[in-house]
Structures are given as C-alpha cells and as structure tokens.
Tab-separated table of N, CA, C and O and ligand atoms in Angstrom:
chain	number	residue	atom	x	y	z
A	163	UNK	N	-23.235	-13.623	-6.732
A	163	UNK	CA	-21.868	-13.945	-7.186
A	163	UNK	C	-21.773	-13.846	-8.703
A	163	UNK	O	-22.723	-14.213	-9.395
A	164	UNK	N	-20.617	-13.344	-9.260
A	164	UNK	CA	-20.536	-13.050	-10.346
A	164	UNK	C	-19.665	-14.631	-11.091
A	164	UNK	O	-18.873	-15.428	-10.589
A	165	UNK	N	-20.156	-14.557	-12.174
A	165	UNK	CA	-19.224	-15.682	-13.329
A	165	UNK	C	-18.046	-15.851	-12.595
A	165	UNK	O	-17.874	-16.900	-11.975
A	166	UNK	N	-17.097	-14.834	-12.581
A	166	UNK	CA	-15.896	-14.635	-12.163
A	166	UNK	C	-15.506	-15.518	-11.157
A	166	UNK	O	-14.651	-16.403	-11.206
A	167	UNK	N	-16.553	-15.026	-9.829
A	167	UNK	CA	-16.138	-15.070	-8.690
A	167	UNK	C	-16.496	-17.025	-8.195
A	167	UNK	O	-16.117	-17.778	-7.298
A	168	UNK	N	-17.130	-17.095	-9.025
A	168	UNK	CA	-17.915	-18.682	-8.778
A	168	UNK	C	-16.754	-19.582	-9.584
A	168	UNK	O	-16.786	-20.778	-9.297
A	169	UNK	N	-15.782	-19.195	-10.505
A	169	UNK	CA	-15.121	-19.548	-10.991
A	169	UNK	C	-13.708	-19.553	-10.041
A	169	UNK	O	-12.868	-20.416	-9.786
A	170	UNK	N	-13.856	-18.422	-9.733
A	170	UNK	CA	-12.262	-18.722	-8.536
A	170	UNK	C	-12.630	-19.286	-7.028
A	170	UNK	O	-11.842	-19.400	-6.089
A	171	UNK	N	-13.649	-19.520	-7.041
A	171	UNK	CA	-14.650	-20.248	-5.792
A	171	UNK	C	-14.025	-21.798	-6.005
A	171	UNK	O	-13.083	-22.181	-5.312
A	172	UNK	N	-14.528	-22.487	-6.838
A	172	UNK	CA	-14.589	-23.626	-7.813
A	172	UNK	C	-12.381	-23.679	-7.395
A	172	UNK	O	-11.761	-24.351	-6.571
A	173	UNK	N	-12.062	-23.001	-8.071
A	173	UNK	CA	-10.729	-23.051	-8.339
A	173	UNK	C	-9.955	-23.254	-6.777
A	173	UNK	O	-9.190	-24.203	-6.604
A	174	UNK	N	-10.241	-22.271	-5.694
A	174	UNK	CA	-10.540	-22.046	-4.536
A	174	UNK	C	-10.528	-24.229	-3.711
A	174	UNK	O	-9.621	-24.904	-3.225
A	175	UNK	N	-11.769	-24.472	-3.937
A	175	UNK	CA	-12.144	-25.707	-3.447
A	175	UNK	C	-11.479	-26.673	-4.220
A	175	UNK	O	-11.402	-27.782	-3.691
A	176	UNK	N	-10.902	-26.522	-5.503
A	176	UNK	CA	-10.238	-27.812	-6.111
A	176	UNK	C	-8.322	-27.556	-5.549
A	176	UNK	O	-7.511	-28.481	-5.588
A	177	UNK	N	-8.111	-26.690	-5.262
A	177	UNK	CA	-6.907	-26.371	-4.512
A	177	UNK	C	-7.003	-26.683	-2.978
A	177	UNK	O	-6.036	-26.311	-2.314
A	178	UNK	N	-8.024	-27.308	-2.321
A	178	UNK	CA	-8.203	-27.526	-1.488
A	178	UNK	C	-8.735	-27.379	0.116
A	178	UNK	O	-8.767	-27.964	1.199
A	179	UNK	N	-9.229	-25.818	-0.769
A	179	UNK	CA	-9.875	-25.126	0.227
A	179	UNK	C	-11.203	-25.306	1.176
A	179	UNK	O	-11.954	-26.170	0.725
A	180	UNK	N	-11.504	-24.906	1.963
A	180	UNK	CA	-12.750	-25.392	2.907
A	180	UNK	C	-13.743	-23.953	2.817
A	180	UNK	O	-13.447	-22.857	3.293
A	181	UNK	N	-14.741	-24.234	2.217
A	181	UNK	CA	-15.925	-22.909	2.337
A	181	UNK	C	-16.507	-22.754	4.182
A	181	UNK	O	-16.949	-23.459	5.088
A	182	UNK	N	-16.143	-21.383	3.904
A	182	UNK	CA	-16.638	-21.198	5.365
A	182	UNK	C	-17.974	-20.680	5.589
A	182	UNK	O	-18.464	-20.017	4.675
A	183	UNK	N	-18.642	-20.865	6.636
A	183	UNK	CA	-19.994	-20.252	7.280
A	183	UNK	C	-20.066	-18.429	7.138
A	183	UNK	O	-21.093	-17.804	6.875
A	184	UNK	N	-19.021	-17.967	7.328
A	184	UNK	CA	-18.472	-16.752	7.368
A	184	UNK	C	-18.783	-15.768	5.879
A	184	UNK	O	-18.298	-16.245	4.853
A	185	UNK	N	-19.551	-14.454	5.740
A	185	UNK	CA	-19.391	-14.468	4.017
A	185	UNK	C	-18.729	-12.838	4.159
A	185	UNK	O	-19.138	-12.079	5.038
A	186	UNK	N	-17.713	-12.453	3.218
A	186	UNK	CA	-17.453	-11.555	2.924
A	186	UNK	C	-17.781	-10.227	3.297
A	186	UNK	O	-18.565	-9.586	2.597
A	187	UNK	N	-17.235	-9.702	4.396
A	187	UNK	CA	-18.272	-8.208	4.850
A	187	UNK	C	-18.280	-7.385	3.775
A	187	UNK	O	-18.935	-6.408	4.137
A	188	UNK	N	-17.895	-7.214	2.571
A	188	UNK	CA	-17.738	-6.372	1.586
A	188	UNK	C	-18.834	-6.836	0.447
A	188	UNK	O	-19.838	-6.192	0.143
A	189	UNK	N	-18.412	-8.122	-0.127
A	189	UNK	CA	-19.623	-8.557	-1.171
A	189	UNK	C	-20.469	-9.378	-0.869
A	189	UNK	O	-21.420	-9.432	-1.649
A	190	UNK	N	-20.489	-10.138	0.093
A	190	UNK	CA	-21.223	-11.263	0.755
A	190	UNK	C	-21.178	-12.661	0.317
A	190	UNK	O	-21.883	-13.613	0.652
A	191	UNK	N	-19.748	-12.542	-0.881
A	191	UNK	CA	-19.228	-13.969	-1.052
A	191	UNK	C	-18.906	-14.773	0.229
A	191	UNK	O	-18.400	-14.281	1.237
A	192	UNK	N	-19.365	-16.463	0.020
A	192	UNK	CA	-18.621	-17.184	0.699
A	192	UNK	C	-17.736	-16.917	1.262
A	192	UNK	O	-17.272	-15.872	0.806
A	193	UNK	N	-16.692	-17.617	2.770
A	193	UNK	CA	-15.227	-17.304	2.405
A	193	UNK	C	-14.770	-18.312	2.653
A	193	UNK	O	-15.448	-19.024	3.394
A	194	UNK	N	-13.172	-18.960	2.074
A	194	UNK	CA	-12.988	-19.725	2.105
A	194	UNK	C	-11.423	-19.914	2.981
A	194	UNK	O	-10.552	-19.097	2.684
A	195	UNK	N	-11.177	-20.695	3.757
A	195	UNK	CA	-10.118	-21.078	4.022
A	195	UNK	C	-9.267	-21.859	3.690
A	195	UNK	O	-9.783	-22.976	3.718
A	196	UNK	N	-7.828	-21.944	3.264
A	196	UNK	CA	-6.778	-21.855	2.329
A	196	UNK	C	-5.948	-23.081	3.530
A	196	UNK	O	-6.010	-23.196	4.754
A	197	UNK	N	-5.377	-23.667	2.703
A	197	UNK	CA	-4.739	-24.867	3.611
A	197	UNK	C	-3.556	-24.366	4.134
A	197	UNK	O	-2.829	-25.117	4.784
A	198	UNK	N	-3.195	-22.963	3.904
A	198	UNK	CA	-2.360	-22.539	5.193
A	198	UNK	C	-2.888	-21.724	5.855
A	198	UNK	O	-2.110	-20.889	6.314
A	199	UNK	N	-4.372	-21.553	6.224
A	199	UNK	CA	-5.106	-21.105	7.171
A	199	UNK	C	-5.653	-19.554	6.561
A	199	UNK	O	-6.722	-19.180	7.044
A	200	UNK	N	-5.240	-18.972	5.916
A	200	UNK	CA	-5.440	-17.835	5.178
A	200	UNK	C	-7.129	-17.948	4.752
A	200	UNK	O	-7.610	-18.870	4.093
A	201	UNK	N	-7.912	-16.729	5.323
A	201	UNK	CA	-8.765	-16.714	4.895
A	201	UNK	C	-9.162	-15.760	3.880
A	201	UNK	O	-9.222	-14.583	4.235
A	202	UNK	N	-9.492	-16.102	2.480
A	202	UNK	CA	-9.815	-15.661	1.347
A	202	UNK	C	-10.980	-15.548	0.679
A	202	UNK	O	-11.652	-16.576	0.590
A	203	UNK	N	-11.480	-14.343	0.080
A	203	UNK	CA	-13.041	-13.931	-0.581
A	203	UNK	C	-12.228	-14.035	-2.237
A	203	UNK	O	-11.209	-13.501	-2.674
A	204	UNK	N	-13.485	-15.226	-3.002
A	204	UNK	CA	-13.152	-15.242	-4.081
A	204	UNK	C	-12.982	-14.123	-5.250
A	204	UNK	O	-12.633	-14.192	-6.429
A	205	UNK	N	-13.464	-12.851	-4.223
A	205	UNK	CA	-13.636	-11.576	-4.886
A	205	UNK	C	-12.158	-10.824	-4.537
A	205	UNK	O	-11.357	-10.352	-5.343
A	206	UNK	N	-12.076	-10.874	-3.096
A	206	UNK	CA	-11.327	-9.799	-2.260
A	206	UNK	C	-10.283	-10.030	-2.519
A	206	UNK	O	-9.468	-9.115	-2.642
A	207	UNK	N	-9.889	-11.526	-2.720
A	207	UNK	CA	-8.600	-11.997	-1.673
A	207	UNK	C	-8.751	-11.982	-0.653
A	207	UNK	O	-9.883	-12.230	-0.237
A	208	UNK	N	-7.590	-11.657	0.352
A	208	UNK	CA	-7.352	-12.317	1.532
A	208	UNK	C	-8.234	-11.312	2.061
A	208	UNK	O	-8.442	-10.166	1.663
A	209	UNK	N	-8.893	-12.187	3.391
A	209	UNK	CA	-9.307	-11.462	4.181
A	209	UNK	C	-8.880	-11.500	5.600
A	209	UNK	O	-8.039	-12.293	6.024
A	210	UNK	N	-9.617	-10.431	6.464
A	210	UNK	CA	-9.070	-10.981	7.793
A	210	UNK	C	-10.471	-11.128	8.659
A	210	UNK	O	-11.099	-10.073	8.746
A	211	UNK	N	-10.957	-12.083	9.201
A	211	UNK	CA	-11.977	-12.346	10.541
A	211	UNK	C	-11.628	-11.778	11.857
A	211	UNK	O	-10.782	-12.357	12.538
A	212	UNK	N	-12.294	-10.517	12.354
A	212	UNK	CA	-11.429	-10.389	13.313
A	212	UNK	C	-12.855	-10.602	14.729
A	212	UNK	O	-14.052	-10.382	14.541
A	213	UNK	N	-12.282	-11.024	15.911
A	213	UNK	CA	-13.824	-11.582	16.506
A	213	UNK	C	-13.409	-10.057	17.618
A	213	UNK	O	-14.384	-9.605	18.219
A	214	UNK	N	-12.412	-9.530	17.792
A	214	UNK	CA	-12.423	-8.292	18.590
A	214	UNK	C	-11.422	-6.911	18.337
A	214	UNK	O	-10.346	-6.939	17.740
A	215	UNK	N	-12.028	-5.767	18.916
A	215	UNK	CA	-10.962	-4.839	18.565
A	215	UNK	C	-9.677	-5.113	19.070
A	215	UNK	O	-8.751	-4.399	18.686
A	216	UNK	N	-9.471	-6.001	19.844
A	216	UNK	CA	-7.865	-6.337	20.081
A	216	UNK	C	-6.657	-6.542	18.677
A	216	UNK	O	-5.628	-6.155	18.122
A	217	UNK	N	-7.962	-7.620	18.715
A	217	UNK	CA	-7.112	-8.546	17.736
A	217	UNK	C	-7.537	-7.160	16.009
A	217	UNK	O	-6.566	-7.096	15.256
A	218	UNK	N	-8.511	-6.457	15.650
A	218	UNK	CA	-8.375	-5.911	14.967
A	218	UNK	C	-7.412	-5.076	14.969
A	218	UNK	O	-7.059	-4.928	13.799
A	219	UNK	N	-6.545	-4.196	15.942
A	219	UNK	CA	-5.606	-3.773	16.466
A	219	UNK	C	-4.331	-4.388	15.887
A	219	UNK	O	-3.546	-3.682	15.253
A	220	UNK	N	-4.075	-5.894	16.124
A	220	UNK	CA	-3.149	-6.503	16.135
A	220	UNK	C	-2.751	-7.099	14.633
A	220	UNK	O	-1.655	-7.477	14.221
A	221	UNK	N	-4.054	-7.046	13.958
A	221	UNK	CA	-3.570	-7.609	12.448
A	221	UNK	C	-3.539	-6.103	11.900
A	221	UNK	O	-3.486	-6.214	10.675
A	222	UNK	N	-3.546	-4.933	12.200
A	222	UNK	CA	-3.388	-3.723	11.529
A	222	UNK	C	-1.769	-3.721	11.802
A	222	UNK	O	-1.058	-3.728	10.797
A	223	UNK	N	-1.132	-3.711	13.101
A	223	UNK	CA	-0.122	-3.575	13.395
A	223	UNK	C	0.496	-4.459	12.530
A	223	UNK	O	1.243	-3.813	11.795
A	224	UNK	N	0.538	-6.040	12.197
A	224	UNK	CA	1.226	-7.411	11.738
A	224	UNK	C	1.332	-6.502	10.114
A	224	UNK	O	2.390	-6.249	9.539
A	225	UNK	N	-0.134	-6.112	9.599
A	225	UNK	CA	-0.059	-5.841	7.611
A	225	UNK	C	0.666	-4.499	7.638
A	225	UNK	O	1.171	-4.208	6.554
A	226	UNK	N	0.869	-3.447	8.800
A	226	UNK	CA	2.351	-2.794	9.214
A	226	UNK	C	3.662	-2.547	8.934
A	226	UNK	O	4.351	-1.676	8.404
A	227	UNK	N	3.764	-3.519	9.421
A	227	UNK	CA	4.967	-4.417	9.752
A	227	UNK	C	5.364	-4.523	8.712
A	227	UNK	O	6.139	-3.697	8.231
A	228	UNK	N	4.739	-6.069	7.778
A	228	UNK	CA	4.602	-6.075	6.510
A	228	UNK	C	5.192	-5.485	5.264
A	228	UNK	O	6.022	-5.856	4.434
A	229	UNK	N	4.606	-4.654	5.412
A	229	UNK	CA	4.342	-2.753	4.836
A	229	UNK	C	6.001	-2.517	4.591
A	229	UNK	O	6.597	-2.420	3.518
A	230	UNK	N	6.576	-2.455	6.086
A	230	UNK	CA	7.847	-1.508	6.483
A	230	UNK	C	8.889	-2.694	5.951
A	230	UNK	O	10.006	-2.412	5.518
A	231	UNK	N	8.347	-4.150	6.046
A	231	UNK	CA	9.397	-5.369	5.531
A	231	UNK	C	9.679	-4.905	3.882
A	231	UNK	O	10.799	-4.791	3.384
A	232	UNK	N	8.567	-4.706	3.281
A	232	UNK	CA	8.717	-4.833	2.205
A	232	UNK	C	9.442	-3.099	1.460
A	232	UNK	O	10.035	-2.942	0.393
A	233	UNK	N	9.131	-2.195	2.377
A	233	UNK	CA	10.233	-1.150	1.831
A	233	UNK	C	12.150	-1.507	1.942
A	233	UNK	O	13.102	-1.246	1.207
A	234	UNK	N	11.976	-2.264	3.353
A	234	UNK	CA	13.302	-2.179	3.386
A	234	UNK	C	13.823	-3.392	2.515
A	234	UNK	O	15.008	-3.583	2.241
A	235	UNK	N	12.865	-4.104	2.161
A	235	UNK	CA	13.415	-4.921	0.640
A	235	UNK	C	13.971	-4.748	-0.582
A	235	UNK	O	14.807	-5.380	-1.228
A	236	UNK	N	13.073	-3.348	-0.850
A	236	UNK	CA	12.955	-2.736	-1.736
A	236	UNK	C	14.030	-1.805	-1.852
A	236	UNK	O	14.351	-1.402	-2.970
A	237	UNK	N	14.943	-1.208	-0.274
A	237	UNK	CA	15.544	-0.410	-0.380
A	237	UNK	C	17.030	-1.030	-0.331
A	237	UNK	O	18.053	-0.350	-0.419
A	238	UNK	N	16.988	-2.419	-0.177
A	238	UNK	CA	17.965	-2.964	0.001
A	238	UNK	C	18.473	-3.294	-1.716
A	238	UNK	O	19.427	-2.899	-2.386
A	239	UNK	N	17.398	-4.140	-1.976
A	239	UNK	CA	17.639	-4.106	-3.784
A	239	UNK	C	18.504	-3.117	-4.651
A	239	UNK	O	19.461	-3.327	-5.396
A	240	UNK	N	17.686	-1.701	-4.215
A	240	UNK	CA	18.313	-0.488	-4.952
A	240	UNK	C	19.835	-0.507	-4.461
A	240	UNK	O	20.797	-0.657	-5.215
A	241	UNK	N	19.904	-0.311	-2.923
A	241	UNK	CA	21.455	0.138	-2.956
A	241	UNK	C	22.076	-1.065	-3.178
A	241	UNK	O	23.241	-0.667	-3.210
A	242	UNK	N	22.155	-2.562	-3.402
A	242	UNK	CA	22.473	-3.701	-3.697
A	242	UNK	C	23.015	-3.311	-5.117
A	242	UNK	O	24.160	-3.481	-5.537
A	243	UNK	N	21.922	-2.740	-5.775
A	243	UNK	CA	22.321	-2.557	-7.273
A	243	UNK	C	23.254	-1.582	-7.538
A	243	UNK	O	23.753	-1.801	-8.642
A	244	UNK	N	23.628	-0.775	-7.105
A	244	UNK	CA	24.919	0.417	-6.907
A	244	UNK	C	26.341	-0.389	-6.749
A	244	UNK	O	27.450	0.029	-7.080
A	245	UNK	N	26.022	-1.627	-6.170
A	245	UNK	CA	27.645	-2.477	-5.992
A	245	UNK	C	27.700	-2.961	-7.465
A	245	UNK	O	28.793	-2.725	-7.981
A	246	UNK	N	27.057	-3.403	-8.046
A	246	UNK	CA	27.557	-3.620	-9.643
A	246	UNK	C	28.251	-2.302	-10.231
A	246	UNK	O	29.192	-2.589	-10.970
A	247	UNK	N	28.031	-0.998	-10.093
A	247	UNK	CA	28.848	-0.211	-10.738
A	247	UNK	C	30.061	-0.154	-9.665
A	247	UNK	O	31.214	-0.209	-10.093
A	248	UNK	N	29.914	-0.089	-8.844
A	248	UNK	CA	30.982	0.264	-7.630
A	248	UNK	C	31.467	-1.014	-6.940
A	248	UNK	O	30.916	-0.854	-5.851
A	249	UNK	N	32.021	-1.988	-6.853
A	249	UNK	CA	32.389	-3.056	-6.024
A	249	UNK	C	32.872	-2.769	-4.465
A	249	UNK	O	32.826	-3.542	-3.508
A	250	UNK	N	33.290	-1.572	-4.518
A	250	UNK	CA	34.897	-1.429	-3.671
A	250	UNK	C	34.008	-0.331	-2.966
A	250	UNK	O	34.640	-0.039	-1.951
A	251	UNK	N	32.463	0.672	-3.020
A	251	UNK	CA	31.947	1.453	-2.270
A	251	UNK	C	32.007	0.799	-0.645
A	251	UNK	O	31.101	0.113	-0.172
A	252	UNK	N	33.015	1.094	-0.067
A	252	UNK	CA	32.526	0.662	1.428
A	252	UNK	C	31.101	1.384	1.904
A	252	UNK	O	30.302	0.930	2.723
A	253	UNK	N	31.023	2.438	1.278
A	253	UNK	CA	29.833	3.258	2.236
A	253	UNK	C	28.414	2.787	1.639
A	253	UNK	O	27.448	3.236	2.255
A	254	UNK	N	28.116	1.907	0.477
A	254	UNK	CA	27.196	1.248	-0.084
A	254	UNK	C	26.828	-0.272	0.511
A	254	UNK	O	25.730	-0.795	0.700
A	255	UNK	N	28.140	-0.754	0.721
A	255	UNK	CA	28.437	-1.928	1.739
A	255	UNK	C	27.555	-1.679	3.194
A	255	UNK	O	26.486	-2.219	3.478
A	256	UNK	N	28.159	-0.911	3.846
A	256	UNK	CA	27.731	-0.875	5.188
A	256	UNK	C	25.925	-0.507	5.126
A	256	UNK	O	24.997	-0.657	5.921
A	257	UNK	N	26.023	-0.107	4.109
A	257	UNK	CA	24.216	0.195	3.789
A	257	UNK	C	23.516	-0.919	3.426
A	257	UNK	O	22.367	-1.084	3.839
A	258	UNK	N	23.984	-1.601	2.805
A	258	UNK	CA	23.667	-3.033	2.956
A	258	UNK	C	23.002	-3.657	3.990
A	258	UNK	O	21.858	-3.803	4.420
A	259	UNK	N	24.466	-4.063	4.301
A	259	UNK	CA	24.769	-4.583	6.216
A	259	UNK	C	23.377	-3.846	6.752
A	259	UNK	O	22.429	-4.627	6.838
A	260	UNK	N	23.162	-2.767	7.046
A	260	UNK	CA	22.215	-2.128	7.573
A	260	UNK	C	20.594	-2.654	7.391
A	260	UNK	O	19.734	-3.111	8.144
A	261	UNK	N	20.679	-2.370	6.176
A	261	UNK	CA	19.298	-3.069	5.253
A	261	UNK	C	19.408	-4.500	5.983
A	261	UNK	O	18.736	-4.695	6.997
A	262	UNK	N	20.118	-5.341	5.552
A	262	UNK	CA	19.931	-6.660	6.046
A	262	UNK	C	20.192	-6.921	7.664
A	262	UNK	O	20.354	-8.057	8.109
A	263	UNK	N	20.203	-6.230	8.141
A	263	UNK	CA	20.072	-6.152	9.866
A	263	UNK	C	18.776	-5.366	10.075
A	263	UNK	O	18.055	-5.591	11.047
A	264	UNK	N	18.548	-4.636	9.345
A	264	UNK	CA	16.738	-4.046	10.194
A	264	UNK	C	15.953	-5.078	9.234
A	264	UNK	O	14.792	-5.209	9.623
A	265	UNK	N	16.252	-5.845	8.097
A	265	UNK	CA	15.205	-6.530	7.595
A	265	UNK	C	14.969	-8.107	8.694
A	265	UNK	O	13.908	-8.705	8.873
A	266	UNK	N	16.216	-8.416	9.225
A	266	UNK	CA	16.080	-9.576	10.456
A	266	UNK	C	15.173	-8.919	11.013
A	266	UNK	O	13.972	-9.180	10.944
A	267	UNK	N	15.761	-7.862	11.709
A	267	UNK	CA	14.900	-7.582	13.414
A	267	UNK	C	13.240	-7.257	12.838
A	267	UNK	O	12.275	-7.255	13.602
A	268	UNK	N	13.167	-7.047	11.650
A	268	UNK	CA	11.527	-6.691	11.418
A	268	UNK	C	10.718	-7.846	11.001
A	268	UNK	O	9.491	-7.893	10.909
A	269	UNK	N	11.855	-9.070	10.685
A	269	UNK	CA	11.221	-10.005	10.627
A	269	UNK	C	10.826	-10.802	12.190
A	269	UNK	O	9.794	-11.459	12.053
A	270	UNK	N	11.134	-10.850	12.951
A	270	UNK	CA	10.833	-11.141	14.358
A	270	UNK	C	9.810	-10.214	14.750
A	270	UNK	O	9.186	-10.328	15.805
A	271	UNK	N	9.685	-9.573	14.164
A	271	UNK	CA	8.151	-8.808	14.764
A	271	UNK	C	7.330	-9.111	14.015
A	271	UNK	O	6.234	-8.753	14.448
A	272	UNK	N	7.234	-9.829	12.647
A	272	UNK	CA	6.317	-10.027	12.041
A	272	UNK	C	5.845	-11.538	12.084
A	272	UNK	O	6.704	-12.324	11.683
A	273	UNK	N	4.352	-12.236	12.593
A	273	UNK	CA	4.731	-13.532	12.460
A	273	UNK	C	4.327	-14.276	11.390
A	273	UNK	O	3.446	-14.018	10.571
A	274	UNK	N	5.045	-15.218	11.468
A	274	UNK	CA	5.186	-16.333	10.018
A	274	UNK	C	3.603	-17.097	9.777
A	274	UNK	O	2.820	-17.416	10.672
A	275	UNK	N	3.463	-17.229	8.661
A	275	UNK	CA	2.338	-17.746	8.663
A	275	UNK	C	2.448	-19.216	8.392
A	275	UNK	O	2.867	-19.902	7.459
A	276	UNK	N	1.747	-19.500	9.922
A	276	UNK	CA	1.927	-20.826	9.612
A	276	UNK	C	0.999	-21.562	10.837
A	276	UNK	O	1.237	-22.463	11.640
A	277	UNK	N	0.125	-20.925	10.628
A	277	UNK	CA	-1.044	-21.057	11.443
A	277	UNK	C	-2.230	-22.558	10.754
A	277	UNK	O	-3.286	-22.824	11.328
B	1127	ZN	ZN1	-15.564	-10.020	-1.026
C-alpha cells in the first residue's frame, strides 16, 4: 500500500467504514465497506464483489443503465438551455417533456442504492 492509499484507508474507517476480508482484485488493497453498503478500494474506488456470472451480468447491465441515465441528463440540460434564448420554442418544449419521461422510465430500471 502506498502513502496515499493508507491515507484514504484511515479516512475510509474514520467516515465509518468497515475493512473487509475481501482485497482488491486489481492492487490487493483491503476493501472497505461504506455505510451505504458500497464497496470501495482505497485505490480504485468503488468496487463491485461479484460471487457469480449472473450477478456479474447484472451489475454490467445496472453501471449501463447508469451510463444511458446520465446521457439523457446531459441531453436534457443542453436542450433545457435553448429555452433561455427561445421561451415560446414549442418544439424544444416537447423535447424536454421527452428527456424527462425517458429519464423516469430509466430510472425504474436502475436500482437505488440503498442496500
Ligand atoms: Zn484497488
């Protein structure tokens, strides 16, 4: 473990974290679990434990998901920002509307962390 990493370890456990048995398949740091269940390498960040290809399957699909939430965030922002020059664009409007109706339904496919 590097200076660094023993330092956000430390930081890690005074935030309340629990060191796990488990160490890092990448550097072979500790890992630690995060009091909203999130498991984190003081190196990596987050990681994921996966005990089968199912479930490896299933958190590829969830960081996905994710993925596609955060474009249509992104795409909502932009045309959001077009109504400051334009108020009265209905056809910027309904793009909106749009954005914020596939950003619901993609949030129901994605689940909340709160494990
Ligand atoms: Zn690591």
């Amino acid at each position: 473990m590097t200076d660094d990493s023993i330092k956000k370890a430390a930081e890690l456990l005074r935030q309340g974290a629990t060191m796990l048995s488990e160490a890092c398949p990448v550097c072979g740091s500790p890992l630690f679990r995060l009091k909203n269940g999130d498991v984190v390498c003081p190196v990596h960040g987050k990681v994921y434990i996966v005990k089968s290809d199912e479930e490896e399957k299933q958190i590829k699909k969830d960081i996905m998901l994710t993925s596609v939430e955060d474009f249509l965030v992104e795409g909502l922002y932009s045309t959001a920002k077009k109504i400051k020059e334009d108020p009265y664009d209905s056809e910027t409007l309904v793009q909106i509307i749009r954005y914020l109706d596939a950003i619901e339904r993609i949030r129901k496919l994605v689940p909340q962390h709160n494990s």
